[in-house]
């Protein structure tokens, strides 16, 4: 048999039908939906008089629009409320399980899938959200789709797709102190650009990747989409299996044993060929931060902002950020810190932050919000006493949701203000009209909140 | 979905790279539960100031008309929101020309009868120059022949489109119709696993 990549193995396993010179009909094992990209899809089903084909493989949550304070009260914003209510009605009508506001499993769709054990190796997973790539950390094919495709999956449990090409990104060696998985992925994107992965599905491998926890792996796969890739995945291993065991929806008993055997075979064959390959060294990476308005505009924290080369897009970007080429970000005064989003809002992220800020206080002019990725993360943070540590340091721990990652609810960064954010996108206006976002790791964000300016966290660790 | 065969139109130039979906339609306008009306907020934050005043510098406020949007490399990067394609189409654009499209945007556009035409960097540059010289420059897009041509000039180029997608667009046929016709095979696939 011809050697295959892990991606090819999983993909080929799910092809129902191939159209000559056209896309393939790909079977979908798990379909996550949320309030923003599903209403028009359900409306389409109603118009066609079609039901949801496999409701038991469809999981819904409300995350993009929800408030992060007083979640027990009705949503104040009328449009948001209408969207969340529409999701409730649709789920009822079509028999789809909903982990809505108030449910102990509610949270950001890419945080709850893994933590509930719904996300498993070898699967195909889609959601009407580009960061569906997060789930690939478990060794599956997970990718974001548009609303028309959400409707396709609801109606037939399949989606029409052209098979992407494959790319390998290998990172070897060990990370320096103060450097975490967010820095790896920001570094890789800064090297390959925001379109470097377009048309490809990426497999991340190498010792710097396999030594990461599941949470840290999810951060990497989450941002593979920011390179333009369709998604990213990491072969499942002991770390994956240990994370999944005993999760609410993970297989149990003899099923578990059976699955373990199956999952252990999910690997790229030794001599398999990728369409593209890139290699990086972990010790070339320092804490990263972005200076511009796309995630590829990142630099090491001690580096200077690249000088203008007459490019109109870069000029526009630096004007928006009110930064100039050739200057350093280190020491730059900031106004907001946002720790949250499907990139960095898991319990491990909160622990890292709490450990760093314990016994210290944030700079008084900084507004520091921490938004847990899910109700379960929120609960666990309280159980571990992290909420107290954070509160004493002046950080506000709120309730779960997407929040200021995209500013659809009331959590926004005001015009012209600088925000160090652990989210994944620094586009113009992403965190609110005129907001200036600088992407970084939770460690860099927390360190900067403490000092009130862009800070090299390594100085605090030594 | 509307059918698409050929189009001859003036263009709206947007010579910027990496135009992301948050610029095409900012998240705060994604709260609708229908597909209509997104065109009003197309490029909202470039088009209007925060208090709703039209920005005279922005191309959509310069009184140009046209059913073709011409944009720099890597158009449509970012989120999977199909609202971006809906907003462009709702505004009255039928074709987007760029030298590179983000994957999900391309799929979303095709699923809504909006044709993404990928041209070479050289062709794109020439096109921007021609439009700058004469804003009434017309472009002819023939889906049937997969050819894009600047009218009354020698500049033309072939573009590629997946045969199946071409069939869908020329016939106004949705993917979902096709998938529903395959339900039996999908059921058999499930039992065979
Ligand atoms: S946290 Fe941000 S990136 Fe993640 S799903 Fe929510 S809005 Fe999208």
CSV table of N, CA and C and ligand atoms in Angstrom, one decimal, chain A residues 34 63-65 108-111 127-132 134 222 226 338 340-345 373 401-408 423-425 430, chain B residues 27 79 81, ligand 1:
chain,number,residue,atom,x,y,z
A,34,UNK,N,-23.7,27.1,16.5
A,34,UNK,CA,-23.9,28.2,17.4
A,34,UNK,C,-24.9,29.2,16.9
A,63,UNK,N,-22.5,31.0,22.3
A,63,UNK,CA,-21.2,31.5,22.8
A,63,UNK,C,-20.8,32.9,22.2
A,64,UNK,N,-21.1,33.2,21.0
A,64,UNK,CA,-20.6,34.4,20.3
A,64,UNK,C,-21.2,35.7,20.9
A,65,UNK,N,-22.4,35.6,21.2
A,65,UNK,CA,-23.2,36.8,21.5
A,65,UNK,C,-23.5,37.0,23.0
A,108,UNK,N,-17.5,28.3,24.9
A,108,UNK,CA,-17.1,28.5,23.5
A,108,UNK,C,-17.1,27.1,22.8
A,109,UNK,N,-17.6,27.0,21.6
A,109,UNK,CA,-17.8,25.8,21.0
A,109,UNK,C,-16.5,24.9,20.9
A,110,UNK,N,-15.4,25.6,20.7
A,110,UNK,CA,-14.2,24.9,20.5
A,110,UNK,C,-13.5,24.5,21.8
A,111,UNK,N,-14.1,25.0,22.9
A,111,UNK,CA,-13.6,24.6,24.2
A,111,UNK,C,-14.4,23.5,24.8
A,127,UNK,N,-17.9,23.0,11.9
A,127,UNK,CA,-18.7,24.0,12.6
A,127,UNK,C,-18.7,25.2,11.7
A,128,UNK,N,-19.7,26.0,11.8
A,128,UNK,CA,-19.8,27.2,11.1
A,128,UNK,C,-18.9,28.3,11.8
A,129,UNK,N,-17.7,28.0,11.8
A,129,UNK,CA,-16.7,28.9,12.5
A,129,UNK,C,-15.3,28.5,12.1
A,130,UNK,N,-14.5,29.4,11.7
A,130,UNK,CA,-13.2,29.0,11.2
A,130,UNK,C,-12.3,28.4,12.2
A,131,UNK,N,-12.4,28.7,13.5
A,131,UNK,CA,-11.5,28.1,14.5
A,131,UNK,C,-11.9,26.7,14.9
A,132,UNK,N,-12.7,26.1,14.1
A,132,UNK,CA,-13.0,24.6,14.3
A,132,UNK,C,-11.7,23.8,14.2
A,134,UNK,N,-9.3,24.0,15.8
A,134,UNK,CA,-8.9,23.7,17.2
A,134,UNK,C,-8.9,22.2,17.5
A,222,UNK,N,-5.7,25.7,16.7
A,222,UNK,CA,-6.7,26.9,16.6
A,222,UNK,C,-6.2,27.9,15.6
A,226,UNK,N,-5.2,30.9,10.8
A,226,UNK,CA,-4.6,32.2,10.5
A,226,UNK,C,-3.5,32.2,9.5
A,338,UNK,N,-6.9,41.3,27.6
A,338,UNK,CA,-8.0,40.4,27.4
A,338,UNK,C,-7.4,39.0,27.4
A,340,UNK,N,-8.6,35.3,27.1
A,340,UNK,CA,-9.8,34.5,26.8
A,340,UNK,C,-9.8,34.1,25.4
A,341,UNK,N,-10.9,33.7,24.8
A,341,UNK,CA,-11.1,33.2,23.4
A,341,UNK,C,-10.8,31.7,23.3
A,342,UNK,N,-11.2,31.1,22.2
A,342,UNK,CA,-11.0,29.7,22.0
A,342,UNK,C,-9.5,29.4,21.8
A,343,UNK,N,-8.6,30.4,21.7
A,343,UNK,CA,-7.2,30.2,21.6
A,343,UNK,C,-6.6,29.9,23.0
A,344,UNK,N,-6.9,30.7,24.0
A,344,UNK,CA,-6.3,30.7,25.3
A,344,UNK,C,-7.3,31.0,26.5
A,345,UNK,N,-8.2,30.1,26.7
A,345,UNK,CA,-9.2,30.4,27.8
A,345,UNK,C,-9.4,29.1,28.6
A,373,UNK,N,-13.2,29.9,29.0
A,373,UNK,CA,-13.8,29.4,27.8
A,373,UNK,C,-15.1,28.7,27.9
A,401,UNK,N,-17.7,32.7,27.4
A,401,UNK,CA,-18.2,33.1,26.1
A,401,UNK,C,-17.1,33.7,25.2
A,402,UNK,N,-17.4,34.1,24.0
A,402,UNK,CA,-16.4,34.6,23.1
A,402,UNK,C,-15.9,36.0,23.5
A,403,UNK,N,-16.9,36.8,24.0
A,403,UNK,CA,-16.6,38.1,24.6
A,403,UNK,C,-15.8,39.0,23.7
A,404,UNK,N,-14.8,39.7,24.2
A,404,UNK,CA,-14.0,40.7,23.5
A,404,UNK,C,-13.1,40.1,22.4
A,405,UNK,N,-13.2,38.8,22.2
A,405,UNK,CA,-12.5,38.2,21.0
A,405,UNK,C,-13.0,38.9,19.7
A,406,UNK,N,-14.3,39.0,19.7
A,406,UNK,CA,-14.9,39.6,18.5
A,406,UNK,C,-15.9,40.7,18.8
A,407,UNK,N,-16.1,41.0,20.1
A,407,UNK,CA,-16.9,42.2,20.5
A,407,UNK,C,-18.3,42.2,20.0
A,408,UNK,N,-19.0,41.0,19.9
A,408,UNK,CA,-20.4,41.0,19.6
A,408,UNK,C,-21.3,41.3,20.8
A,423,UNK,N,-6.4,36.3,22.2
A,423,UNK,CA,-7.2,35.8,21.1
A,423,UNK,C,-6.4,35.5,19.9
A,424,UNK,N,-7.1,35.4,18.7
A,424,UNK,CA,-6.4,34.9,17.5
A,424,UNK,C,-6.4,35.9,16.4
A,425,UNK,N,-7.1,37.0,16.5
A,425,UNK,CA,-7.2,38.0,15.4
A,425,UNK,C,-7.0,39.4,15.9
A,430,UNK,N,-11.6,44.4,15.2
A,430,UNK,CA,-12.1,43.1,15.7
A,430,UNK,C,-12.6,43.2,17.1
B,27,UNK,N,-18.3,42.1,12.9
B,27,UNK,CA,-19.0,41.1,13.7
B,27,UNK,C,-20.3,41.7,14.3
B,79,UNK,N,-12.5,35.0,9.1
B,79,UNK,CA,-13.5,34.2,9.6
B,79,UNK,C,-14.3,33.4,8.5
B,81,UNK,N,-17.5,33.5,8.2
B,81,UNK,CA,-18.8,34.0,8.1
B,81,UNK,C,-19.2,34.2,6.7
C,1,LIG,S1,-13.6,32.9,20.8
C,1,LIG,FE1,-13.3,34.2,19.1
C,1,LIG,S2,-12.3,33.0,17.5
C,1,LIG,FE2,-13.1,31.6,19.1
C,1,LIG,S3,-15.1,31.0,18.3
C,1,LIG,FE3,-15.4,32.7,19.6
C,1,LIG,S4,-15.3,34.5,18.3
C,1,LIG,FE4,-14.5,32.8,17.2
